Tab-separated table of C-alpha atoms in Angstrom:
chain	number	residue	atom	x	y	z
A	1	UNK	CA	0.000	0.000	0.000
A	2	UNK	CA	1.422	3.343	-1.066
A	3	UNK	CA	0.191	6.361	0.851
A	4	UNK	CA	0.945	9.980	0.012
A	5	UNK	CA	1.064	11.308	3.564
A	6	UNK	CA	1.719	14.862	2.446
A	7	UNK	CA	-1.402	14.814	0.268
A	8	UNK	CA	-3.382	13.384	3.158
A	9	UNK	CA	-2.219	16.179	5.435
A	10	UNK	CA	-3.017	18.813	2.824
A	11	UNK	CA	-6.648	17.669	2.931
A	12	UNK	CA	-6.653	18.523	6.640
A	13	UNK	CA	-4.574	21.710	6.480
A	14	UNK	CA	-7.372	24.140	7.288
A	15	UNK	CA	-8.575	22.026	10.205
A	16	UNK	CA	-5.005	21.773	11.483
A	17	UNK	CA	-4.513	25.539	11.395
A	18	UNK	CA	-7.772	26.151	13.222
A	19	UNK	CA	-6.833	23.704	15.985
A	20	UNK	CA	-3.298	25.033	16.289
A	21	UNK	CA	-4.377	28.676	16.343
A	22	UNK	CA	-6.859	28.026	19.131
A	23	UNK	CA	-4.190	26.272	21.194
A	24	UNK	CA	-1.607	29.011	20.603
A	25	UNK	CA	-4.126	31.609	21.781
A	26	UNK	CA	-3.931	30.195	25.311
A	27	UNK	CA	-1.296	31.783	27.535
A	28	UNK	CA	0.141	28.650	29.155
A	29	UNK	CA	3.089	30.197	30.969
A	30	UNK	CA	3.780	28.738	34.385
A	31	UNK	CA	2.502	31.053	37.137
A	32	UNK	CA	3.395	29.902	40.630
A	33	UNK	CA	1.571	32.874	42.166
A	34	UNK	CA	-1.722	31.267	41.099
A	35	UNK	CA	-0.760	27.636	41.670
A	36	UNK	CA	-2.930	25.462	43.909
A	37	UNK	CA	-4.039	21.835	44.239
A	38	UNK	CA	-6.097	22.037	41.043
A	39	UNK	CA	-3.616	24.160	39.134
A	40	UNK	CA	-0.137	22.800	39.967
A	41	UNK	CA	1.605	25.265	37.640
A	42	UNK	CA	-1.080	27.949	37.514
A	43	UNK	CA	-4.281	28.221	35.447
A	44	UNK	CA	-2.695	28.709	32.008
A	45	UNK	CA	-1.121	25.264	31.601
A	46	UNK	CA	-4.334	23.621	32.852
A	47	UNK	CA	-6.415	25.549	30.341
A	48	UNK	CA	-4.146	24.402	27.501
A	49	UNK	CA	-4.282	20.793	28.715
A	50	UNK	CA	-8.071	20.793	28.954
A	51	UNK	CA	-8.306	22.353	25.494
A	52	UNK	CA	-6.033	19.743	23.940
A	53	UNK	CA	-7.845	16.827	25.583
A	54	UNK	CA	-11.230	18.194	24.484
A	55	UNK	CA	-9.930	18.289	20.927
A	56	UNK	CA	-8.793	14.667	21.216
A	57	UNK	CA	-12.195	13.673	22.629
A	58	UNK	CA	-13.797	15.362	19.625
A	59	UNK	CA	-11.672	13.186	17.356
A	60	UNK	CA	-12.797	9.979	19.042
A	61	UNK	CA	-10.006	9.276	21.523
A	62	UNK	CA	-10.616	8.285	25.133
A	63	UNK	CA	-8.500	10.764	27.060
A	64	UNK	CA	-7.178	10.932	30.609
A	65	UNK	CA	-6.307	14.017	32.623
A	66	UNK	CA	-3.748	13.061	35.276
A	67	UNK	CA	-4.684	15.624	37.954
A	68	UNK	CA	-3.929	18.577	35.675
A	69	UNK	CA	-0.233	17.682	35.520
A	70	UNK	CA	-0.380	15.861	32.181
A	71	UNK	CA	-2.793	14.045	29.906
A	72	UNK	CA	-2.828	11.149	27.484
A	73	UNK	CA	-4.812	8.960	25.121
A	74	UNK	CA	-4.081	5.696	23.341
A	75	UNK	CA	-4.669	4.409	19.847
A	76	UNK	CA	-4.214	0.956	18.352
A	77	UNK	CA	-3.727	-2.531	19.734
A	78	UNK	CA	-0.710	-4.611	20.670
A	79	UNK	CA	1.646	-5.513	23.467
A	80	UNK	CA	4.265	-2.898	22.632
A	81	UNK	CA	3.640	0.798	23.172
A	82	UNK	CA	5.079	3.730	21.246
A	83	UNK	CA	5.158	6.834	23.438
A	84	UNK	CA	4.876	10.297	21.908
A	85	UNK	CA	5.679	13.153	24.301
A	86	UNK	CA	4.742	16.769	23.619
A	87	UNK	CA	4.274	19.726	25.946
A	88	UNK	CA	1.748	22.537	26.141
A	89	UNK	CA	3.500	24.957	28.508
A	90	UNK	CA	5.602	27.807	27.146
A	91	UNK	CA	8.361	30.060	28.439
A	92	UNK	CA	7.385	33.628	29.390
A	93	UNK	CA	6.739	35.799	26.361
A	94	UNK	CA	9.103	38.522	27.554
A	95	UNK	CA	9.406	41.832	25.733
A	96	UNK	CA	10.336	42.871	22.209
A	97	UNK	CA	7.379	41.331	20.356
A	98	UNK	CA	6.075	43.049	17.236
A	99	UNK	CA	2.730	41.249	17.628
A	100	UNK	CA	0.727	39.928	20.568
A	101	UNK	CA	2.439	36.627	21.482
A	102	UNK	CA	-0.952	35.054	22.226
A	103	UNK	CA	-2.779	36.257	19.147
A	104	UNK	CA	-1.286	34.054	16.400
A	105	UNK	CA	-0.462	35.905	13.198
A	106	UNK	CA	0.633	34.578	9.805
A	107	UNK	CA	3.077	36.855	7.988
A	108	UNK	CA	5.202	35.971	4.966
A	109	UNK	CA	4.512	32.265	5.369
A	110	UNK	CA	5.423	32.228	9.065
A	111	UNK	CA	3.171	31.614	12.050
A	112	UNK	CA	4.095	33.999	14.869
A	113	UNK	CA	3.097	33.139	18.459
A	114	UNK	CA	4.681	31.986	21.678
A	115	UNK	CA	4.751	28.196	21.375
A	116	UNK	CA	4.574	28.074	17.580
A	117	UNK	CA	7.893	26.221	17.414
A	118	UNK	CA	8.255	25.184	21.084
A	119	UNK	CA	6.216	23.095	21.362
A	120	UNK	CA	2.560	23.563	20.461
A	121	UNK	CA	3.214	23.706	16.724
A	122	UNK	CA	5.248	20.477	16.526
A	123	UNK	CA	2.938	18.722	19.016
A	124	UNK	CA	-0.064	19.522	16.824
A	125	UNK	CA	1.795	18.456	13.683
A	126	UNK	CA	2.491	15.121	15.347
A	127	UNK	CA	-1.108	14.859	16.553
A	128	UNK	CA	-2.308	15.300	12.979
A	129	UNK	CA	0.181	12.677	11.815
A	130	UNK	CA	-1.558	10.161	14.080
A	131	UNK	CA	-4.961	11.531	13.081
A	132	UNK	CA	-4.218	10.644	9.450
A	133	UNK	CA	-3.412	7.035	10.404
A	134	UNK	CA	-6.601	6.784	12.459
A	135	UNK	CA	-8.869	8.296	9.834
A	136	UNK	CA	-7.418	6.113	7.067
A	137	UNK	CA	-7.923	3.035	9.233
A	138	UNK	CA	-4.396	1.768	8.552
A	139	UNK	CA	-3.597	-1.619	10.128
A	140	UNK	CA	-1.367	-1.424	13.199
A	141	UNK	CA	0.198	-3.998	15.536
A	142	UNK	CA	1.275	-1.721	18.393
A	143	UNK	CA	-0.307	0.915	20.594
A	144	UNK	CA	0.446	4.609	20.497
A	145	UNK	CA	0.219	6.551	23.735
A	146	UNK	CA	0.154	10.277	23.065
A	147	UNK	CA	1.235	12.163	26.188
A	148	UNK	CA	1.226	15.922	26.741
A	149	UNK	CA	2.860	17.670	29.703
A	150	UNK	CA	2.506	21.102	31.258
A	151	UNK	CA	5.875	21.779	32.934
A	152	UNK	CA	8.566	20.924	30.403
A	153	UNK	CA	9.967	24.447	30.407
A	154	UNK	CA	10.566	24.481	34.154
A	155	UNK	CA	11.321	21.430	36.263
A	156	UNK	CA	9.535	18.513	34.541
A	157	UNK	CA	7.390	18.021	37.641
A	158	UNK	CA	4.567	17.153	35.225
A	159	UNK	CA	6.350	14.026	34.014
A	160	UNK	CA	7.531	13.082	37.490
A	161	UNK	CA	3.897	13.089	38.556
A	162	UNK	CA	2.677	11.394	35.372
A	163	UNK	CA	4.999	8.411	35.639
A	164	UNK	CA	4.181	8.019	39.337
A	165	UNK	CA	0.392	8.223	38.955
A	166	UNK	CA	-0.757	7.256	35.447
A	167	UNK	CA	-1.222	3.580	36.338
A	168	UNK	CA	0.071	2.109	33.076
A	169	UNK	CA	3.353	0.461	32.167
A	170	UNK	CA	5.878	2.808	30.609
A	171	UNK	CA	6.032	2.952	26.797
A	172	UNK	CA	8.621	0.600	25.303
A	173	UNK	CA	10.127	3.242	23.026
A	174	UNK	CA	9.198	6.672	21.803
A	175	UNK	CA	10.026	10.154	20.629
A	176	UNK	CA	9.307	13.792	21.366
A	177	UNK	CA	8.497	16.288	18.583
A	178	UNK	CA	10.370	19.046	20.396
A	179	UNK	CA	13.731	19.640	18.751
A	180	UNK	CA	15.216	19.157	15.297
A	181	UNK	CA	15.411	16.854	12.294
A	182	UNK	CA	17.019	14.583	11.290
A	183	UNK	CA	17.019	13.229	14.863
A	184	UNK	CA	18.277	13.961	18.364
A	185	UNK	CA	19.561	10.662	19.740
A	186	UNK	CA	21.852	12.199	22.343
A	187	UNK	CA	21.179	14.842	24.985
A	188	UNK	CA	23.684	16.302	27.374
A	189	UNK	CA	23.175	16.358	31.111
A	190	UNK	CA	21.291	19.362	32.462
A	191	UNK	CA	21.842	20.878	35.911
A	192	UNK	CA	21.486	24.375	37.359
A	193	UNK	CA	24.005	25.430	39.998
A	194	UNK	CA	23.374	28.489	42.152
A	195	UNK	CA	26.105	30.830	43.323
A	196	UNK	CA	25.203	32.447	46.668
A	197	UNK	CA	26.396	35.850	47.880
A	198	UNK	CA	25.803	38.144	50.829
A	199	UNK	CA	24.105	41.516	50.442
A	200	UNK	CA	26.421	43.947	52.199
A	201	UNK	CA	27.751	47.099	50.572
A	202	UNK	CA	30.722	49.420	51.027
A	203	UNK	CA	32.641	51.824	48.838
A	204	UNK	CA	31.571	55.120	47.361
A	205	UNK	CA	28.896	53.507	45.138
A	206	UNK	CA	26.196	51.186	46.527
A	207	UNK	CA	24.293	48.394	44.778
A	208	UNK	CA	20.714	48.260	46.045
A	209	UNK	CA	19.400	45.674	43.591
A	210	UNK	CA	20.340	43.764	40.470
A	211	UNK	CA	17.811	41.691	38.513
A	212	UNK	CA	18.009	39.887	35.193
A	213	UNK	CA	16.574	36.815	33.527
A	214	UNK	CA	13.190	35.091	33.556
A	215	UNK	CA	14.176	31.420	33.455
A	216	UNK	CA	17.358	29.430	33.934
A	217	UNK	CA	17.043	28.001	30.418
A	218	UNK	CA	16.819	31.424	28.756
A	219	UNK	CA	19.534	33.980	28.050
A	220	UNK	CA	18.501	37.167	29.936
A	221	UNK	CA	17.329	39.668	27.367
A	222	UNK	CA	17.744	42.546	29.823
A	223	UNK	CA	18.884	43.412	33.342
A	224	UNK	CA	18.361	46.326	35.703
A	225	UNK	CA	20.416	47.635	38.617
A	226	UNK	CA	19.562	50.264	41.184
A	227	UNK	CA	22.658	52.142	42.402
A	228	UNK	CA	23.517	55.245	44.401
A	229	UNK	CA	26.546	57.127	45.737
A	230	UNK	CA	29.161	59.423	44.314
A	231	UNK	CA	27.737	59.576	40.805
A	232	UNK	CA	27.027	62.356	38.338
A	233	UNK	CA	23.977	61.812	36.133
A	234	UNK	CA	25.544	63.386	33.080
A	235	UNK	CA	28.756	61.408	33.380
A	236	UNK	CA	26.826	58.207	34.064
A	237	UNK	CA	24.633	58.736	31.011
A	238	UNK	CA	27.669	59.356	28.797
A	239	UNK	CA	29.489	56.283	30.121
A	240	UNK	CA	26.418	54.111	29.541
A	241	UNK	CA	25.997	55.427	26.003
A	242	UNK	CA	29.637	54.699	25.164
A	243	UNK	CA	29.453	51.208	26.673
A	244	UNK	CA	26.254	50.193	24.889
A	245	UNK	CA	27.498	51.571	21.573
A	246	UNK	CA	30.705	49.574	21.971
A	247	UNK	CA	28.745	46.363	22.523
A	248	UNK	CA	25.998	46.974	19.974
A	249	UNK	CA	23.143	47.039	22.488
A	250	UNK	CA	20.856	49.657	24.024
A	251	UNK	CA	20.593	50.993	27.548
A	252	UNK	CA	18.430	53.168	29.714
A	253	UNK	CA	19.125	55.458	32.685
A	254	UNK	CA	16.473	56.812	35.038
A	255	UNK	CA	16.864	58.866	38.220
A	256	UNK	CA	14.769	57.744	41.181
A	257	UNK	CA	15.129	60.172	44.084
A	258	UNK	CA	18.782	59.813	45.129
A	259	UNK	CA	19.283	56.585	43.136
A	260	UNK	CA	19.893	55.676	39.512
A	261	UNK	CA	18.204	52.800	37.691
A	262	UNK	CA	20.436	51.406	34.956
A	263	UNK	CA	19.127	48.930	32.366
A	264	UNK	CA	20.853	47.178	29.498
A	265	UNK	CA	18.896	45.372	26.787
A	266	UNK	CA	20.470	42.345	25.110
A	267	UNK	CA	18.871	39.479	23.207
A	268	UNK	CA	17.259	36.337	24.569
A	269	UNK	CA	17.992	32.831	23.289
A	270	UNK	CA	17.559	29.242	24.387
A	271	UNK	CA	19.761	28.351	27.337
A	272	UNK	CA	21.255	25.400	25.471
A	273	UNK	CA	22.692	27.790	22.862
A	274	UNK	CA	23.737	30.840	24.912
A	275	UNK	CA	26.107	31.972	22.191
A	276	UNK	CA	23.067	32.860	20.060
A	277	UNK	CA	21.933	35.518	22.535
A	278	UNK	CA	23.359	38.649	24.144
A	279	UNK	CA	23.285	38.350	27.922
A	280	UNK	CA	21.944	41.640	29.242
A	281	UNK	CA	22.809	40.732	32.838
A	282	UNK	CA	26.469	39.889	32.369
A	283	UNK	CA	26.834	42.977	30.168
A	284	UNK	CA	25.284	45.197	32.834
A	285	UNK	CA	27.604	43.726	35.459
A	286	UNK	CA	30.552	44.381	33.143
A	287	UNK	CA	29.506	48.008	32.887
A	288	UNK	CA	29.109	48.432	36.636
A	289	UNK	CA	32.469	46.930	37.579
A	290	UNK	CA	34.136	50.210	36.606
A	291	UNK	CA	32.561	51.908	39.643
A	292	UNK	CA	33.700	51.865	43.261
A	293	UNK	CA	31.646	49.036	44.757
A	294	UNK	CA	32.951	46.959	47.641
A	295	UNK	CA	32.076	43.989	49.901
A	296	UNK	CA	29.461	41.476	48.649
A	297	UNK	CA	28.137	43.900	46.036
A	298	UNK	CA	31.564	44.020	44.393
A	299	UNK	CA	31.938	40.231	44.602
A	300	UNK	CA	28.550	39.757	42.951
A	301	UNK	CA	29.250	42.129	40.081
A	302	UNK	CA	32.791	40.852	39.540
A	303	UNK	CA	31.648	37.234	39.248
A	304	UNK	CA	28.687	38.173	37.053
A	305	UNK	CA	30.879	40.226	34.723
A	306	UNK	CA	33.385	37.387	34.478
A	307	UNK	CA	30.656	35.155	33.099
A	308	UNK	CA	30.103	37.321	30.042
A	309	UNK	CA	30.833	35.419	26.856
A	310	UNK	CA	32.037	32.352	28.753
A	311	UNK	CA	29.669	29.932	27.024
A	312	UNK	CA	31.856	26.862	27.646
A	313	UNK	CA	32.922	27.778	31.208
A	314	UNK	CA	36.524	27.998	30.022
A	315	UNK	CA	37.283	31.071	32.141
A	316	UNK	CA	35.914	29.195	35.140
A	317	UNK	CA	38.255	26.288	34.466
A	318	UNK	CA	35.314	23.930	33.910
A	319	UNK	CA	35.401	23.462	30.135
A	320	UNK	CA	35.050	19.834	29.040
A	321	UNK	CA	34.521	18.076	25.709
A	322	UNK	CA	33.551	14.477	24.970
A	323	UNK	CA	34.440	13.006	21.577
A	324	UNK	CA	30.879	11.740	21.029
A	325	UNK	CA	28.686	14.234	22.869
A	326	UNK	CA	30.663	17.423	22.309
A	327	UNK	CA	31.400	20.329	24.617
A	328	UNK	CA	29.895	21.489	27.872
A	329	UNK	CA	27.900	24.722	27.639
A	330	UNK	CA	26.907	27.226	30.320
A	331	UNK	CA	24.126	29.811	30.455
A	332	UNK	CA	24.060	32.483	33.149
A	333	UNK	CA	20.287	32.604	33.318
A	334	UNK	CA	18.830	34.326	36.392
A	335	UNK	CA	20.331	37.086	38.552
A	336	UNK	CA	18.824	38.275	41.830
A	337	UNK	CA	20.555	40.710	44.224
A	338	UNK	CA	18.881	42.723	46.983
A	339	UNK	CA	21.011	44.586	49.502
A	340	UNK	CA	18.389	43.829	52.151
A	341	UNK	CA	18.842	40.084	51.625
A	342	UNK	CA	21.606	37.907	53.039
A	343	UNK	CA	21.202	35.384	50.207
A	344	UNK	CA	21.648	36.619	46.648
A	345	UNK	CA	22.106	34.321	43.685
A	346	UNK	CA	23.310	33.775	40.159
A	347	UNK	CA	21.844	30.706	38.428
A	348	UNK	CA	24.180	28.904	36.022
A	349	UNK	CA	22.557	26.313	33.781
A	350	UNK	CA	25.025	23.684	32.539
A	351	UNK	CA	24.525	21.270	29.639
A	352	UNK	CA	27.290	18.710	30.059
A	353	UNK	CA	28.438	15.584	28.178
A	354	UNK	CA	29.364	12.254	29.701
A	355	UNK	CA	32.774	12.383	31.359
A	356	UNK	CA	31.990	15.126	33.851
A	357	UNK	CA	29.176	15.654	36.358
A	358	UNK	CA	27.435	18.095	38.666
A	359	UNK	CA	29.840	17.454	41.542
A	360	UNK	CA	32.904	18.349	39.482
A	361	UNK	CA	31.170	21.553	38.410
A	362	UNK	CA	30.153	22.402	41.969
A	363	UNK	CA	33.687	21.884	43.268
A	364	UNK	CA	35.048	24.247	40.635
A	365	UNK	CA	32.455	26.932	41.333
A	366	UNK	CA	33.180	26.817	45.047
A	367	UNK	CA	36.667	28.114	44.291
A	368	UNK	CA	35.346	31.417	42.924
A	369	UNK	CA	36.342	34.376	45.065
A	370	UNK	CA	33.410	35.996	46.818
A	371	UNK	CA	31.031	33.044	46.440
A	372	UNK	CA	29.763	32.008	49.863
A	373	UNK	CA	28.327	28.646	48.790
A	374	UNK	CA	27.048	26.692	45.773
A	375	UNK	CA	23.781	24.755	45.673
A	376	UNK	CA	22.200	22.492	43.041
A	377	UNK	CA	18.745	22.480	41.489
A	378	UNK	CA	16.380	19.635	42.284
A	379	UNK	CA	15.746	19.165	38.568
A	380	UNK	CA	18.674	17.271	37.096
A	381	UNK	CA	19.058	15.169	33.962
A	382	UNK	CA	22.100	13.002	33.312
A	383	UNK	CA	23.490	12.510	29.771
A	384	UNK	CA	21.271	10.376	27.507
A	385	UNK	CA	22.185	8.489	24.318
A	386	UNK	CA	20.431	5.992	22.006
A	387	UNK	CA	22.790	4.241	19.548
A	388	UNK	CA	22.391	4.686	15.817
A	389	UNK	CA	21.948	0.910	15.511
A	390	UNK	CA	18.693	0.994	17.480
A	391	UNK	CA	15.678	0.123	15.306
A	392	UNK	CA	13.864	3.237	16.503
A	393	UNK	CA	16.662	5.506	15.289
A	394	UNK	CA	17.052	3.652	11.996
A	395	UNK	CA	13.325	3.810	11.237
A	396	UNK	CA	12.975	7.501	11.981
A	397	UNK	CA	16.026	8.412	9.923
A	398	UNK	CA	14.783	6.265	7.037
A	399	UNK	CA	11.457	8.147	6.957
A	400	UNK	CA	13.214	11.500	7.192
A	401	UNK	CA	15.499	10.628	4.276
A	402	UNK	CA	12.587	9.381	2.159
A	403	UNK	CA	10.458	12.466	2.789
A	404	UNK	CA	13.183	15.098	2.411
A	405	UNK	CA	15.819	13.558	0.158
A	406	UNK	CA	18.417	14.601	2.729
A	407	UNK	CA	20.927	12.322	4.423
A	408	UNK	CA	20.125	11.511	8.035
A	409	UNK	CA	22.750	11.560	10.755
A	410	UNK	CA	22.971	11.523	14.510
A	411	UNK	CA	22.845	14.725	16.548
A	412	UNK	CA	23.687	15.391	20.182
A	413	UNK	CA	22.287	18.574	21.733
A	414	UNK	CA	22.571	20.548	24.933
A	415	UNK	CA	18.820	21.042	25.125
A	416	UNK	CA	16.753	18.615	27.164
A	417	UNK	CA	13.613	17.057	25.678
A	418	UNK	CA	11.041	14.547	26.843
A	419	UNK	CA	12.793	12.086	24.526
A	420	UNK	CA	15.110	11.249	27.410
A	421	UNK	CA	12.182	10.039	29.535
A	422	UNK	CA	12.551	6.585	27.987
A	423	UNK	CA	15.704	4.504	27.699
A	424	UNK	CA	14.837	4.065	24.014
A	425	UNK	CA	13.648	7.611	23.542
A	426	UNK	CA	14.758	10.328	21.122
A	427	UNK	CA	13.670	13.739	19.894
A	428	UNK	CA	12.483	13.937	16.288
A	429	UNK	CA	11.804	17.317	14.643
A	430	UNK	CA	10.157	19.574	13.992
A	431	UNK	CA	12.863	22.084	13.048
A	432	UNK	CA	14.638	21.339	9.772
A	433	UNK	CA	18.354	21.929	9.146
A	434	UNK	CA	17.580	25.129	7.245
A	435	UNK	CA	15.035	26.428	9.770
A	436	UNK	CA	15.566	29.642	11.723
A	437	UNK	CA	15.550	28.867	15.443
A	438	UNK	CA	13.460	31.384	17.421
A	439	UNK	CA	12.645	29.183	20.422
A	440	UNK	CA	12.554	31.176	23.688
A	441	UNK	CA	12.977	34.421	21.755
A	442	UNK	CA	10.745	37.394	21.058
A	443	UNK	CA	8.769	37.029	17.820
A	444	UNK	CA	8.939	33.234	17.946
A	445	UNK	CA	7.674	31.728	14.708
A	446	UNK	CA	7.556	28.562	12.683
A	447	UNK	CA	7.385	28.485	8.906
A	448	UNK	CA	4.079	27.045	7.722
A	449	UNK	CA	5.827	24.850	5.157
A	450	UNK	CA	7.925	23.353	7.961
A	451	UNK	CA	4.814	22.593	10.003
A	452	UNK	CA	3.084	21.019	7.021
A	453	UNK	CA	5.952	18.793	5.924
A	454	UNK	CA	6.739	17.779	9.507
A	455	UNK	CA	3.148	16.556	9.908
A	456	UNK	CA	3.597	14.278	6.885
A	457	UNK	CA	6.899	12.991	8.257
A	458	UNK	CA	5.275	12.265	11.611
A	459	UNK	CA	2.412	10.415	9.957
A	460	UNK	CA	4.723	8.095	8.036
A	461	UNK	CA	7.116	7.690	10.960
A	462	UNK	CA	4.370	6.690	13.375
A	463	UNK	CA	2.944	4.260	10.842
A	464	UNK	CA	6.321	2.658	10.175
A	465	UNK	CA	6.881	2.199	13.891
A	466	UNK	CA	3.483	0.605	14.652
A	467	UNK	CA	2.320	-1.092	11.447
């Protein structure tokens, strides 16, 4: 039987766009300020989950909502289970958008919205791939369990809860449509380590506060400091203008009573590729180190400034490269300093290959001058790898090559996906090698052609894995 999966998707294109647009219109950012027993990550993620499951019910699936942490449905029959893992939560929209991030807009063949590429767009493309198989009534010998989470962008507490409470045996193998083609069969370890500082000040200039970054897995697009002391507004404004011009960014200076609020605007990017962004926080610290701070304030700014551009932790003496999995990467993601607090932090998110670990990193960070202690995040993922010889990897690459005419090959990334939830789990699409990556950035988009052809690839891939 020969099936033109692209033609089958094209018949459903309008329906797909309507479903995707409605899902993208839901602000599903995590909001701990509104979290409760019924909304573990706030109301937005729950609303997106309920919307997705209602759509699946409409299409004839029997769905399950696992206490608003995650949801699933199954299709097919057989002893073996293929798991497909998507997620409905998104990172904070942040600033710098030219359109409303939760009012999807199509411009020049691109769909703009928060979540269009990470991960609502790919999740829906994969959903429609399975929908094609179901509606065509193709014969299958395995089950598919389609699982959607609501906390992938934070601590994966959704999947911790799902695997502990869903009551079914784990899928035997699977993939997550939350990365790139041709395949992601290796993922580096992922740990956040927190540098702790005191809050005392001395010197002729005082640091009252320093804030930057929204999430540990995002490059801070901006940072703001509140300072006072022996400063002249005109001189400060001129120095800031020269500094920002030198670094190709913008800044802002505002006087607040006897204090000055200084802001530098950089560019956000995914924390696994910090070199693609401009870290507003480390730049701001670099600017401030020229002033006469002292005590913990000086230690904080000196360490923060030293992190600028150190994407492989080479300046920290922690650089490491594995022949298979590549180099360690580091993102300085969240900065919080308040002179009234005795515990101020810098969050460093590491993506590390096999051959090093969180304890080696912690020991190195503890040697930094001015750092009082180092602590580790509860969320921690060790390096993950599925060999090229695995039948799952071979099948997915075969479908990719057939559909695109491009040669498949293995890829190891610093990003963490739900593919690592299973021993035989990988990430598969939906970004293509020539795609522009706007994940975690302002004006996030996904090209419509990429969404459409990924849906056809998912349809054939799922069928080849379960037929």
